[in-house]
Tab-separated table of C-alpha atoms in Angstrom:
chain	number	residue	atom	x	y	z
X	289	UNK	CA	-5.192	0.909	-1.543
X	290	UNK	CA	-1.854	2.718	-1.779
X	291	UNK	CA	-2.856	3.995	-5.199
X	292	UNK	CA	-5.931	5.599	-3.655
X	293	UNK	CA	-4.003	7.221	-0.774
X	294	UNK	CA	-1.438	8.756	-3.101
X	295	UNK	CA	-4.210	10.191	-5.257
X	296	UNK	CA	-5.777	12.011	-2.309
X	297	UNK	CA	-3.014	12.613	0.237
X	298	UNK	CA	-0.776	14.343	-2.284
X	299	UNK	CA	-3.581	16.390	-3.756
X	300	UNK	CA	-2.850	20.112	-3.383
X	301	UNK	CA	-5.649	22.087	-1.817
X	302	UNK	CA	-7.129	25.025	-3.660
X	303	UNK	CA	-7.569	28.472	-2.115
X	304	UNK	CA	-11.213	27.728	-1.320
X	305	UNK	CA	-10.212	24.593	0.597
X	306	UNK	CA	-7.478	26.389	2.566
X	307	UNK	CA	-9.791	29.203	3.627
X	308	UNK	CA	-12.543	26.815	4.709
X	309	UNK	CA	-10.054	24.630	6.572
X	310	UNK	CA	-8.475	27.588	8.377
X	311	UNK	CA	-11.878	29.026	9.323
X	312	UNK	CA	-13.145	25.728	10.717
X	313	UNK	CA	-9.892	25.162	12.583
X	314	UNK	CA	-10.369	28.598	14.154
X	315	UNK	CA	-13.897	27.578	15.173
X	316	UNK	CA	-15.524	30.474	13.347
X	317	UNK	CA	-18.622	30.712	11.184
X	318	UNK	CA	-18.354	32.624	7.923
X	319	UNK	CA	-20.062	35.596	9.568
X	320	UNK	CA	-17.679	35.533	12.559
X	321	UNK	CA	-14.629	35.254	10.307
X	322	UNK	CA	-15.865	38.180	8.225
X	323	UNK	CA	-16.327	40.370	11.311
X	324	UNK	CA	-12.908	39.449	12.651
X	325	UNK	CA	-11.250	40.188	9.281
X	326	UNK	CA	-13.349	43.335	8.768
X	327	UNK	CA	-14.676	42.156	5.398
X	328	UNK	CA	-18.116	41.347	4.022
X	329	UNK	CA	-19.411	37.820	4.661
X	330	UNK	CA	-19.934	37.543	0.905
X	331	UNK	CA	-16.162	37.810	0.486
X	332	UNK	CA	-15.602	34.742	2.663
X	333	UNK	CA	-18.507	32.878	1.053
X	334	UNK	CA	-17.381	33.578	-2.518
X	335	UNK	CA	-13.814	32.510	-1.742
X	336	UNK	CA	-14.908	29.269	-0.066
X	337	UNK	CA	-17.238	28.415	-2.950
X	338	UNK	CA	-14.441	28.973	-5.455
X	339	UNK	CA	-16.425	31.766	-7.075
X	340	UNK	CA	-13.468	34.083	-6.499
X	341	UNK	CA	-9.912	32.772	-6.844
X	342	UNK	CA	-8.198	35.625	-5.062
X	343	UNK	CA	-8.833	38.750	-3.005
X	344	UNK	CA	-7.060	41.878	-1.859
X	345	UNK	CA	-8.321	40.988	1.631
X	346	UNK	CA	-6.337	37.734	1.991
X	347	UNK	CA	-3.815	39.312	4.360
X	348	UNK	CA	-6.577	40.438	6.723
X	349	UNK	CA	-8.259	37.050	6.453
X	350	UNK	CA	-4.984	35.249	7.229
X	351	UNK	CA	-4.507	37.454	10.310
X	352	UNK	CA	-8.081	36.841	11.456
X	353	UNK	CA	-7.713	33.066	11.094
X	354	UNK	CA	-4.198	33.023	12.596
X	355	UNK	CA	-2.573	31.272	9.641
X	356	UNK	CA	0.365	32.021	7.395
X	357	UNK	CA	-0.495	34.488	4.641
X	358	UNK	CA	1.777	32.654	2.194
X	359	UNK	CA	0.123	29.319	3.000
X	360	UNK	CA	-3.339	30.799	2.644
X	361	UNK	CA	-2.707	32.701	-0.571
X	362	UNK	CA	-0.288	30.360	-2.359
X	363	UNK	CA	-0.440	27.022	-0.565
X	364	UNK	CA	3.260	27.284	0.233
X	365	UNK	CA	4.808	26.315	3.573
X	366	UNK	CA	3.061	25.221	6.744
X	367	UNK	CA	-0.357	26.419	7.786
X	368	UNK	CA	0.898	28.354	10.807
X	369	UNK	CA	4.539	28.839	9.894
X	370	UNK	CA	5.143	32.542	10.442
X	371	UNK	CA	1.455	33.211	11.028
X	372	UNK	CA	2.418	36.082	13.334
X	373	UNK	CA	4.669	37.543	10.664
X	374	UNK	CA	1.876	38.701	8.331
X	375	UNK	CA	2.553	42.314	9.281
X	376	UNK	CA	6.237	42.040	10.056
X	377	UNK	CA	5.934	41.850	13.865
X	378	UNK	CA	7.771	38.523	14.130
X	379	UNK	CA	10.449	38.379	16.857
X	380	UNK	CA	13.164	35.774	16.388
X	381	UNK	CA	13.970	35.465	20.095
X	382	UNK	CA	10.407	34.634	21.092
X	383	UNK	CA	9.139	32.687	18.084
X	384	UNK	CA	8.253	29.019	18.386
X	385	UNK	CA	8.667	26.527	15.578
X	386	UNK	CA	5.347	25.472	14.076
X	387	UNK	CA	4.866	21.746	13.637
X	388	UNK	CA	3.954	20.581	10.123
X	389	UNK	CA	0.242	19.916	9.696
X	390	UNK	CA	-1.057	17.319	7.281
X	391	UNK	CA	-4.476	17.361	5.712
X	392	UNK	CA	-6.306	14.974	3.409
X	393	UNK	CA	-9.018	15.532	0.823
X	394	UNK	CA	-11.829	13.034	0.232
X	395	UNK	CA	-14.771	13.133	-2.214
X	396	UNK	CA	-18.362	13.810	-1.175
X	397	UNK	CA	-20.591	11.095	-2.638
X	398	UNK	CA	-24.309	10.402	-2.848
X	399	UNK	CA	-26.114	7.527	-1.148
X	400	UNK	CA	-26.236	5.764	-4.516
X	401	UNK	CA	-22.537	6.161	-5.271
X	402	UNK	CA	-21.601	5.174	-1.718
X	403	UNK	CA	-22.804	1.664	-2.495
X	404	UNK	CA	-20.352	1.458	-5.378
X	405	UNK	CA	-17.461	3.191	-3.691
X	406	UNK	CA	-15.766	0.339	-1.852
X	407	UNK	CA	-15.552	-1.796	-5.006
X	408	UNK	CA	-13.911	0.750	-7.304
X	409	UNK	CA	-10.283	0.185	-8.282
X	410	UNK	CA	-9.658	3.829	-9.191
X	411	UNK	CA	-9.542	6.590	-6.550
X	412	UNK	CA	-13.232	7.310	-7.154
X	413	UNK	CA	-15.806	6.498	-9.832
X	414	UNK	CA	-16.561	9.024	-12.551
X	415	UNK	CA	-18.723	11.867	-11.326
X	416	UNK	CA	-17.465	11.874	-7.733
X	417	UNK	CA	-14.650	14.334	-8.311
X	418	UNK	CA	-16.719	17.533	-8.365
X	419	UNK	CA	-16.732	18.101	-4.602
X	420	UNK	CA	-14.197	17.348	-1.901
X	421	UNK	CA	-13.885	18.158	1.799
X	422	UNK	CA	-10.602	18.372	3.683
X	423	UNK	CA	-9.771	16.939	7.106
X	424	UNK	CA	-6.767	16.084	9.261
X	425	UNK	CA	-7.933	12.436	9.471
X	426	UNK	CA	-5.747	9.954	7.589
X	427	UNK	CA	-7.927	7.090	6.405
X	428	UNK	CA	-6.857	3.463	6.743
X	429	UNK	CA	-8.682	2.500	3.559
X	430	UNK	CA	-10.603	4.254	0.848
X	431	UNK	CA	-12.659	7.043	2.380
X	432	UNK	CA	-15.445	9.380	1.380
X	433	UNK	CA	-17.827	11.932	2.846
X	434	UNK	CA	-21.538	11.104	2.863
X	435	UNK	CA	-24.149	13.815	3.423
X	436	UNK	CA	-26.861	12.545	5.757
X	437	UNK	CA	-30.417	12.734	4.439
X	438	UNK	CA	-33.601	12.328	6.441
X	439	UNK	CA	-34.002	12.264	10.225
X	440	UNK	CA	-33.462	8.586	11.042
X	441	UNK	CA	-30.131	9.418	12.725
X	442	UNK	CA	-31.435	12.433	14.645
X	443	UNK	CA	-31.591	11.346	18.289
X	444	UNK	CA	-34.075	12.789	20.806
X	445	UNK	CA	-33.155	16.124	22.371
X	446	UNK	CA	-30.259	15.805	24.811
X	447	UNK	CA	-29.197	12.365	23.550
X	448	UNK	CA	-25.765	11.912	21.992
X	449	UNK	CA	-24.661	11.151	19.413
X	450	UNK	CA	-27.191	12.768	17.120
X	451	UNK	CA	-26.504	13.111	13.400
X	452	UNK	CA	-29.075	15.451	11.850
X	453	UNK	CA	-29.858	15.845	8.175
X	454	UNK	CA	-27.200	17.782	6.286
X	455	UNK	CA	-24.311	16.495	8.409
X	456	UNK	CA	-21.282	15.274	6.492
X	457	UNK	CA	-19.902	12.006	7.863
X	458	UNK	CA	-16.474	10.742	6.877
X	459	UNK	CA	-16.603	7.006	6.126
X	460	UNK	CA	-13.446	4.880	6.289
X	461	UNK	CA	-13.726	1.541	4.465
X	462	UNK	CA	-10.558	0.261	6.148
X	463	UNK	CA	-11.987	0.059	9.691
X	464	UNK	CA	-13.670	-3.045	11.080
X	465	UNK	CA	-17.360	-2.648	11.852
X	466	UNK	CA	-17.909	-3.687	15.470
X	467	UNK	CA	-20.651	-3.363	18.070
X	468	UNK	CA	-21.821	0.210	18.537
X	469	UNK	CA	-20.078	1.678	15.490
X	470	UNK	CA	-21.923	4.027	13.180
X	471	UNK	CA	-21.726	2.386	9.777
X	472	UNK	CA	-22.716	2.860	6.162
X	473	UNK	CA	-24.305	-0.298	4.794
X	474	UNK	CA	-26.157	-1.463	1.724
X	475	UNK	CA	-29.100	-3.833	1.829
X	476	UNK	CA	-29.480	-6.353	-1.006
X	477	UNK	CA	-32.855	-4.987	-2.067
X	478	UNK	CA	-31.679	-1.382	-2.234
X	479	UNK	CA	-29.421	0.472	-4.632
X	480	UNK	CA	-28.710	3.067	-1.961
X	481	UNK	CA	-26.533	3.040	1.103
X	482	UNK	CA	-27.969	3.594	4.570
X	483	UNK	CA	-26.306	5.174	7.605
X	484	UNK	CA	-27.113	3.468	10.918
X	485	UNK	CA	-25.647	2.192	14.198
X	486	UNK	CA	-24.470	-1.433	14.217
X	487	UNK	CA	-25.962	-3.357	17.144
X	488	UNK	CA	-25.183	-6.989	17.987
X	489	UNK	CA	-27.568	-8.716	20.402
X	490	UNK	CA	-27.282	-12.430	21.124
X	491	UNK	CA	-25.326	-12.996	17.932
X	492	UNK	CA	-27.964	-11.242	15.824
X	493	UNK	CA	-26.869	-8.076	14.029
X	494	UNK	CA	-29.091	-5.060	13.483
X	495	UNK	CA	-28.884	-1.655	11.881
X	496	UNK	CA	-30.304	0.720	14.474
X	497	UNK	CA	-31.495	4.272	13.733
X	498	UNK	CA	-30.685	6.832	16.440
X	499	UNK	CA	-34.235	8.133	16.032
X	500	UNK	CA	-36.503	5.754	18.032
X	501	UNK	CA	-39.373	6.455	15.636
X	502	UNK	CA	-37.670	4.201	13.092
X	503	UNK	CA	-37.481	0.373	13.440
X	504	UNK	CA	-34.457	-1.856	13.806
X	505	UNK	CA	-33.308	-3.489	10.578
X	506	UNK	CA	-32.194	-7.130	11.075
X	507	UNK	CA	-29.093	-8.228	9.164
X	508	UNK	CA	-29.544	-11.790	7.935
X	509	UNK	CA	-26.928	-12.080	5.221
X	510	UNK	CA	-28.868	-9.465	3.293
X	511	UNK	CA	-26.472	-6.589	3.884
X	512	UNK	CA	-22.861	-5.571	3.410
X	513	UNK	CA	-21.061	-3.015	5.550
X	514	UNK	CA	-19.313	-0.472	3.341
X	515	UNK	CA	-17.422	1.432	6.014
X	516	UNK	CA	-17.382	3.007	9.461
X	517	UNK	CA	-18.087	6.673	10.217
X	518	UNK	CA	-15.045	8.273	11.847
X	519	UNK	CA	-15.896	11.964	11.764
X	520	UNK	CA	-18.952	14.190	11.444
X	521	UNK	CA	-19.207	17.870	10.627
X	522	UNK	CA	-21.821	20.433	9.746
X	523	UNK	CA	-20.943	22.928	7.020
X	524	UNK	CA	-21.718	26.451	8.134
């Protein structure tokens, strides 16, 4: 497990990851960030996709997202260390010391690969390294992002939680699956993982969709819990 954590926790983020992280931390969509930085939305989009590896607008983007220009452009220093100093208006007598922020990068895997994930002895099986998402959550075990497909976890309007299709859920394999947790599991007859709510009623365990149009799935020794969902996010 330690081998896995070192492989991800010490991984240096790329420019595209830093921009996306800073934008999400600021609570802005790509369009909102572009307006605030006075740049085209395509500039933000191309940077976040890794299509462009630099821009003459990084200073304006750093100001708009309230992060350190040096951190954003080079990955050096703390995220907000000197964030107000991007244009030289930093005042020593009134400045506060920014606390170090720590972020972790985990792979995004498919429903098929999720079933294999918990058993791998390397940080991730071959083919999972193409895409990563960054978060401030430090996993207790091996962790991965799973993109939700279908509408079985979309609850009726006004009911929470609701996890619609396209949501990325962060799954931690080091957390115990208990009553009411949202879990990723694999049934014996399937080569794919499934994302459901774990329900225990009278000693009987079920996988329960949040969408009432789908049936309960009894667990009778025919299923293994891969991990517990600890975070959910929609990519804008």
